[in-house]
Short mmCIF file of C-alpha atoms in Angstrom, two decimals:
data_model
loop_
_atom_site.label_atom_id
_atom_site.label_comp_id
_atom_site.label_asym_id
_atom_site.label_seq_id
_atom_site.Cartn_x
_atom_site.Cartn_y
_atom_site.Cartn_z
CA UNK A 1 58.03 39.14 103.56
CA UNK A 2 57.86 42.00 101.16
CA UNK A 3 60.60 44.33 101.60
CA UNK A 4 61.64 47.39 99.16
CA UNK A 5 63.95 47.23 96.53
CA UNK A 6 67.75 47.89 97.31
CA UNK A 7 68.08 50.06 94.39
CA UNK A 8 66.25 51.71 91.53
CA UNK A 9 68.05 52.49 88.51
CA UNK A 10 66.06 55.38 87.42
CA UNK A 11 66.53 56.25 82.95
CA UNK A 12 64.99 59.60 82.26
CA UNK A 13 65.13 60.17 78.32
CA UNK A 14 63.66 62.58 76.13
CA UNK A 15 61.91 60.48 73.58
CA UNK A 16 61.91 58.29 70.49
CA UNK A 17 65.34 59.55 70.03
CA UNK A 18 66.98 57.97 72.27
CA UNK A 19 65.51 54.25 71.35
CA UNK A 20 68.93 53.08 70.57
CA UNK A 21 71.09 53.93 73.53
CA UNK A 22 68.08 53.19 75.48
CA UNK A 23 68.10 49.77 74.47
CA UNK A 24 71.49 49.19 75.30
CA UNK A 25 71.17 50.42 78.38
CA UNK A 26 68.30 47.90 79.38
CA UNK A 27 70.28 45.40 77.36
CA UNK A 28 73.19 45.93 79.44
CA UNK A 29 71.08 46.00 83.08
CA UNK A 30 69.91 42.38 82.00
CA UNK A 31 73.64 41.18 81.00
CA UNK A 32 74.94 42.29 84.20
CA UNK A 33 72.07 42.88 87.03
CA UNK A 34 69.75 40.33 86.18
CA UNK A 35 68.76 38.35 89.68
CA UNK A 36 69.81 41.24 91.62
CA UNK A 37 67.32 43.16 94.05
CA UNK A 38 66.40 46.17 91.60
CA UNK A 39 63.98 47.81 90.20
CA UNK A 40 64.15 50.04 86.83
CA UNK A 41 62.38 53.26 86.10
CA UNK A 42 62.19 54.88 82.76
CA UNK A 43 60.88 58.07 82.54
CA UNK A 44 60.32 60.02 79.04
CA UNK A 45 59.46 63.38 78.59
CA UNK A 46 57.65 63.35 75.53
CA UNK A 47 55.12 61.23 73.48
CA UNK A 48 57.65 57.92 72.42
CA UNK A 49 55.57 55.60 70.99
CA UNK A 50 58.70 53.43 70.30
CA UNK A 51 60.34 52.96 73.53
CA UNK A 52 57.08 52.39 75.23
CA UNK A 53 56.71 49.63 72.69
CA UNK A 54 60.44 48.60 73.57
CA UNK A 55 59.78 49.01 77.54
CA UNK A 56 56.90 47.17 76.79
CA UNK A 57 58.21 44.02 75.32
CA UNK A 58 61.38 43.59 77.11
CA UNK A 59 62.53 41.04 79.43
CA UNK A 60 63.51 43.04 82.24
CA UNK A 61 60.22 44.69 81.75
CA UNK A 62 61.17 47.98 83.80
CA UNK A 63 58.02 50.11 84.17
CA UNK A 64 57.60 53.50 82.38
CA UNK A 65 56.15 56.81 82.61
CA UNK A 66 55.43 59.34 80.12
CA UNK A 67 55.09 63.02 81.10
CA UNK A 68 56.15 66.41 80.00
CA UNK A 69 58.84 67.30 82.05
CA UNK A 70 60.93 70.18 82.52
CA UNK A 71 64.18 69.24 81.50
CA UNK A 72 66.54 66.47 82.80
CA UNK A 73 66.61 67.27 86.87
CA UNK A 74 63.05 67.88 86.81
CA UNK A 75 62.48 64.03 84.98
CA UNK A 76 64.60 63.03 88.13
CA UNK A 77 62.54 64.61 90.94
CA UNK A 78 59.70 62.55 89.16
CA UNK A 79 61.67 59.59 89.22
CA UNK A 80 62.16 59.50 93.20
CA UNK A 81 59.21 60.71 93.72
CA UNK A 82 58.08 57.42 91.87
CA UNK A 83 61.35 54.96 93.18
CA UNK A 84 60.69 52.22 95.47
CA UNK A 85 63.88 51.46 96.24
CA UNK A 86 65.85 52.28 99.03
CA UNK A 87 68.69 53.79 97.12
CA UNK A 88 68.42 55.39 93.69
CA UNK A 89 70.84 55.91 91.00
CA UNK A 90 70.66 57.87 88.08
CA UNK A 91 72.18 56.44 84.69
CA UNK A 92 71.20 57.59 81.17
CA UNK A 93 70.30 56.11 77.65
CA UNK A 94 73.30 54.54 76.67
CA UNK A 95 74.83 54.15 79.79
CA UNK A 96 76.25 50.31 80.81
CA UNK A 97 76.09 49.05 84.11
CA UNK A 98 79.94 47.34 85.19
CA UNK A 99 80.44 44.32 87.16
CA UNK A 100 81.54 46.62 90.42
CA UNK A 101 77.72 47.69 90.64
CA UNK A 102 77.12 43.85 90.92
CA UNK A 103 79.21 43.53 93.63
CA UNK A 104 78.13 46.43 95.57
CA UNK A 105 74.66 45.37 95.54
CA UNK A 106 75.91 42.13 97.33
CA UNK A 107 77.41 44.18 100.25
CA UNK A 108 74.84 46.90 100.65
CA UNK A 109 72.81 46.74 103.89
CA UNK A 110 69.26 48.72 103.95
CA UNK A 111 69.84 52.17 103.23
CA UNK A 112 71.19 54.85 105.90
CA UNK A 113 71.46 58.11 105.19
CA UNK A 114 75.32 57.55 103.88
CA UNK A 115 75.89 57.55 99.84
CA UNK A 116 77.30 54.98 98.27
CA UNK A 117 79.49 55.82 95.61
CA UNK A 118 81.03 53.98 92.69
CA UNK A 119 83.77 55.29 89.83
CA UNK A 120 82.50 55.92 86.39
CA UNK A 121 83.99 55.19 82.94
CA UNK A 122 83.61 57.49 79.91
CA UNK A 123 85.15 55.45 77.29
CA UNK A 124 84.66 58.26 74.73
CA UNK A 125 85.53 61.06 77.03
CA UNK A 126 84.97 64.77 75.38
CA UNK A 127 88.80 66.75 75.87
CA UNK A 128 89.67 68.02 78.71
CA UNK A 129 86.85 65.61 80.51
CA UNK A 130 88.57 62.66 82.33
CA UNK A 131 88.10 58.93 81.26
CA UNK A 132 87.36 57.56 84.54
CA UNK A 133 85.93 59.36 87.49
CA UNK A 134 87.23 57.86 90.91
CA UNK A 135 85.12 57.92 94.12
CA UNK A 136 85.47 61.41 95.91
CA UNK A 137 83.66 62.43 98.44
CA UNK A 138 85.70 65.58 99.69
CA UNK A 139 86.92 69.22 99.76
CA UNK A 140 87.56 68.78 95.51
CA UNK A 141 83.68 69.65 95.62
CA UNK A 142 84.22 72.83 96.76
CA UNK A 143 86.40 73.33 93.08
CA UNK A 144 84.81 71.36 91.00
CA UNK A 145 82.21 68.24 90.61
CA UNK A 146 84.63 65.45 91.30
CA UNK A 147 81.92 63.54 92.28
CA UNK A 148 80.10 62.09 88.91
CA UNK A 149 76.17 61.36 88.99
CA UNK A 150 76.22 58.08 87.30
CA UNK A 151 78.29 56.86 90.03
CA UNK A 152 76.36 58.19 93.06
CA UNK A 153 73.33 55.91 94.78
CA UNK A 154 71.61 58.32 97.09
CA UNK A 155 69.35 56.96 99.85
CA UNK A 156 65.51 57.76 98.50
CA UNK A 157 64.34 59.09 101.49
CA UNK A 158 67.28 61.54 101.86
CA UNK A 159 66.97 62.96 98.05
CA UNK A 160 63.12 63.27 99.14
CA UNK A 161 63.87 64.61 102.03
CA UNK A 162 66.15 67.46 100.57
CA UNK A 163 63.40 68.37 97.96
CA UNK A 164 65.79 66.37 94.92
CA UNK A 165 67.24 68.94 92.37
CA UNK A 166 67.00 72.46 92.30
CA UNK A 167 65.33 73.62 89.01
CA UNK A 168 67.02 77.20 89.20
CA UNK A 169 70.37 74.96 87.90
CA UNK A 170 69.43 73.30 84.45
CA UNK A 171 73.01 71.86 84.07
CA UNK A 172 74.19 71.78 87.63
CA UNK A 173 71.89 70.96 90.17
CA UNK A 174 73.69 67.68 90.71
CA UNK A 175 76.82 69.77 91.95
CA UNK A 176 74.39 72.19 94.09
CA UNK A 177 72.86 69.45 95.64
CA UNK A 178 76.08 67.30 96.64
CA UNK A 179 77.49 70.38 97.75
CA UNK A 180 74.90 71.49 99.96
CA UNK A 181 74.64 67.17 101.13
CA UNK A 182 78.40 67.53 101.85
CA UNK A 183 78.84 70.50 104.09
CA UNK A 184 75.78 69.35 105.80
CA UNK A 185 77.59 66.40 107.16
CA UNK A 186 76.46 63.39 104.88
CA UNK A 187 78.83 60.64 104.55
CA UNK A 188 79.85 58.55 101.53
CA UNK A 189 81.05 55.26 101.44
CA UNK A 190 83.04 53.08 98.70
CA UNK A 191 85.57 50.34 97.74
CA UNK A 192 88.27 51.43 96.12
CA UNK A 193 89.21 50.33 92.44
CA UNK A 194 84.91 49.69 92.42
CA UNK A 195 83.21 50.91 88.93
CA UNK A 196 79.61 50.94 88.37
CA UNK A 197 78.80 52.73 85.04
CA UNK A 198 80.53 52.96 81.52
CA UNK A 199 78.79 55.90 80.58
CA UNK A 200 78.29 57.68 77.43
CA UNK A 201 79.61 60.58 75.80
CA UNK A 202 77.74 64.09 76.03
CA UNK A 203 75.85 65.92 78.35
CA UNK A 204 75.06 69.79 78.51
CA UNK A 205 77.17 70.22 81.86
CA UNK A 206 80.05 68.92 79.64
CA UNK A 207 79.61 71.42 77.04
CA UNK A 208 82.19 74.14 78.31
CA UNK A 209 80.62 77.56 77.05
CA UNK A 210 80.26 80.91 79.04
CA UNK A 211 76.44 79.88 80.51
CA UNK A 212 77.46 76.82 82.52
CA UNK A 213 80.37 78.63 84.07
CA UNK A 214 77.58 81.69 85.05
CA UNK A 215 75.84 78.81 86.65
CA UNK A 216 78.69 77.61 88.51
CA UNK A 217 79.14 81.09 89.33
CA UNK A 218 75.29 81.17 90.78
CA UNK A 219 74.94 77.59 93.03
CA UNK A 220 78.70 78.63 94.65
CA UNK A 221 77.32 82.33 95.35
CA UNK A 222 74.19 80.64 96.62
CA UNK A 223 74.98 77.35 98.31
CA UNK A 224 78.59 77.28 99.65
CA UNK A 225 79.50 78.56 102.64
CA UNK A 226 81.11 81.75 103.17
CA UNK A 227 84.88 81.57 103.93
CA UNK A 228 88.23 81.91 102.25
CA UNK A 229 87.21 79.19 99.10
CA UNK A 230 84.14 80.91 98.32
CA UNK A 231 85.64 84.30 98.02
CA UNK A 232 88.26 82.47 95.59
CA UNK A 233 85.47 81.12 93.41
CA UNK A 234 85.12 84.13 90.82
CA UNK A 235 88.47 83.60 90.03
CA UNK A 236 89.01 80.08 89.85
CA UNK A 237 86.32 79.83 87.34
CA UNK A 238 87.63 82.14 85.24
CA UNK A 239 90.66 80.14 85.02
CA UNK A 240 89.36 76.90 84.74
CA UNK A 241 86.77 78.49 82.12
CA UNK A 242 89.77 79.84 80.30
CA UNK A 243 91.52 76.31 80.65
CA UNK A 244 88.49 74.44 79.15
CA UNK A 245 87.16 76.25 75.98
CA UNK A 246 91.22 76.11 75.37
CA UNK A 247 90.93 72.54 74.92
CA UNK A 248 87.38 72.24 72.64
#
């Protein structure tokens, strides 16, 4: 019998530029995934004659889509719009799946509406940024985004269901969204000591400048709840602000 997917691993790149990494990355899914019950979506922004030509003669032949997008949360709301599987994750060009994601495949029973969560490696961690983000699912979000992207698999039809990623946050709609997922109740599950992703340097919401910190400003204004930690926000970013342009 047919049945879904348990996961798609869903790539959303800008282009021809990011051939390279890209190829590692679908390098890397074959190394470590191959056999398991996936399915991989790349989705490019732009005209990339090259990695359709690479998507096209690969062996783990993941299917591709080629669409002006909006920017990178907007090329994700395509994605699971698109995803077949019954979780999603999001990695990005240049990003390695680890062993752990193996084994948590293995385990998984069809999706619920819990996450499952995994840690995440930076090898070549920007300062100030940690080298390994742990599973957290917990009151950290309400200070900062403990919980990294590469290492969350959401259940499809509850990113659907939740409309996917604001587009009003062009660096953190990821936090926004876990945010408003967390005080709504959702769970998250894990195994400790489990990593998923070795992921690669960069990323605009690790570029520590005044506009992502008026963002983080905006989703906390907007999404959390009001109570004694929202009314703190204002100045707790201006302090961790201060802490992190400190250290670039």
């Amino acid at each position: 019998m047919n049945h879904p997917p348990m996961l798609t691993l869903a790539i959303p790149v800008k282009g021809d530029a990011h051939l390279a990494p890209l190829r590692r990355t679908l390098d890397g899914i074959l190394r470590v995934l191959d056999g398991e019950d996936i399915e991989v979506l790349v989705q490019v922004g732009s005209a990339a004659p090259q990695v359709q030509a690479l998507v096209k003669d690969h062996p783990l032949r993941p299917l591709c889509y080629e669409e002006q997008d909006n920017g990178i949360y907007d090329a994700m709301n395509r994605i699971t719009q698109r995803a077949l599987g019954q979780r999603i994750l999001f990695i990005g060009a240049g990003d390695i799946p680890l062993a752990g994601l193996t084994r948590a495949l293995d385990r998984w029973e069809p999706a619920d509406d819990n996450l499952e969560l995994g840690g995440v490696r930076i090898p070549d961690a920007e300062p100030k940024v940690p080298r390994h983000y742990a599973p957290r699912w917990d009151r950290g979000l309400r200070w900062r985004n403990v919980c990294h992207h590469q290492g969350i698999a959401y259940p499809t039809a509850l990113l659907r269901a939740k409309g996917g990623f604001s587009l009003e946050f062009p660096v953190l709609a990821d936090y926004a969204l876990n945010l408003v997922l967390w005080q709504s109740g959702v769970k998250a599950k894990w195994n400790e000591g489990e990593n998923w992703v070795s992921a690669a340097p960069g990323g605009v919401s690790r570029q520590f400048n005044p506009a992502l910190y008026a963002e983080e400003r905006q989703l906390k204004a907007q999404v959390m709840r009001a109570g004694l930690s929202k009314w703190c926000q204002p100045v707790w970013i201006r302090l961790k602000s201060f802490w992190k342009v400190q250290g670039q």
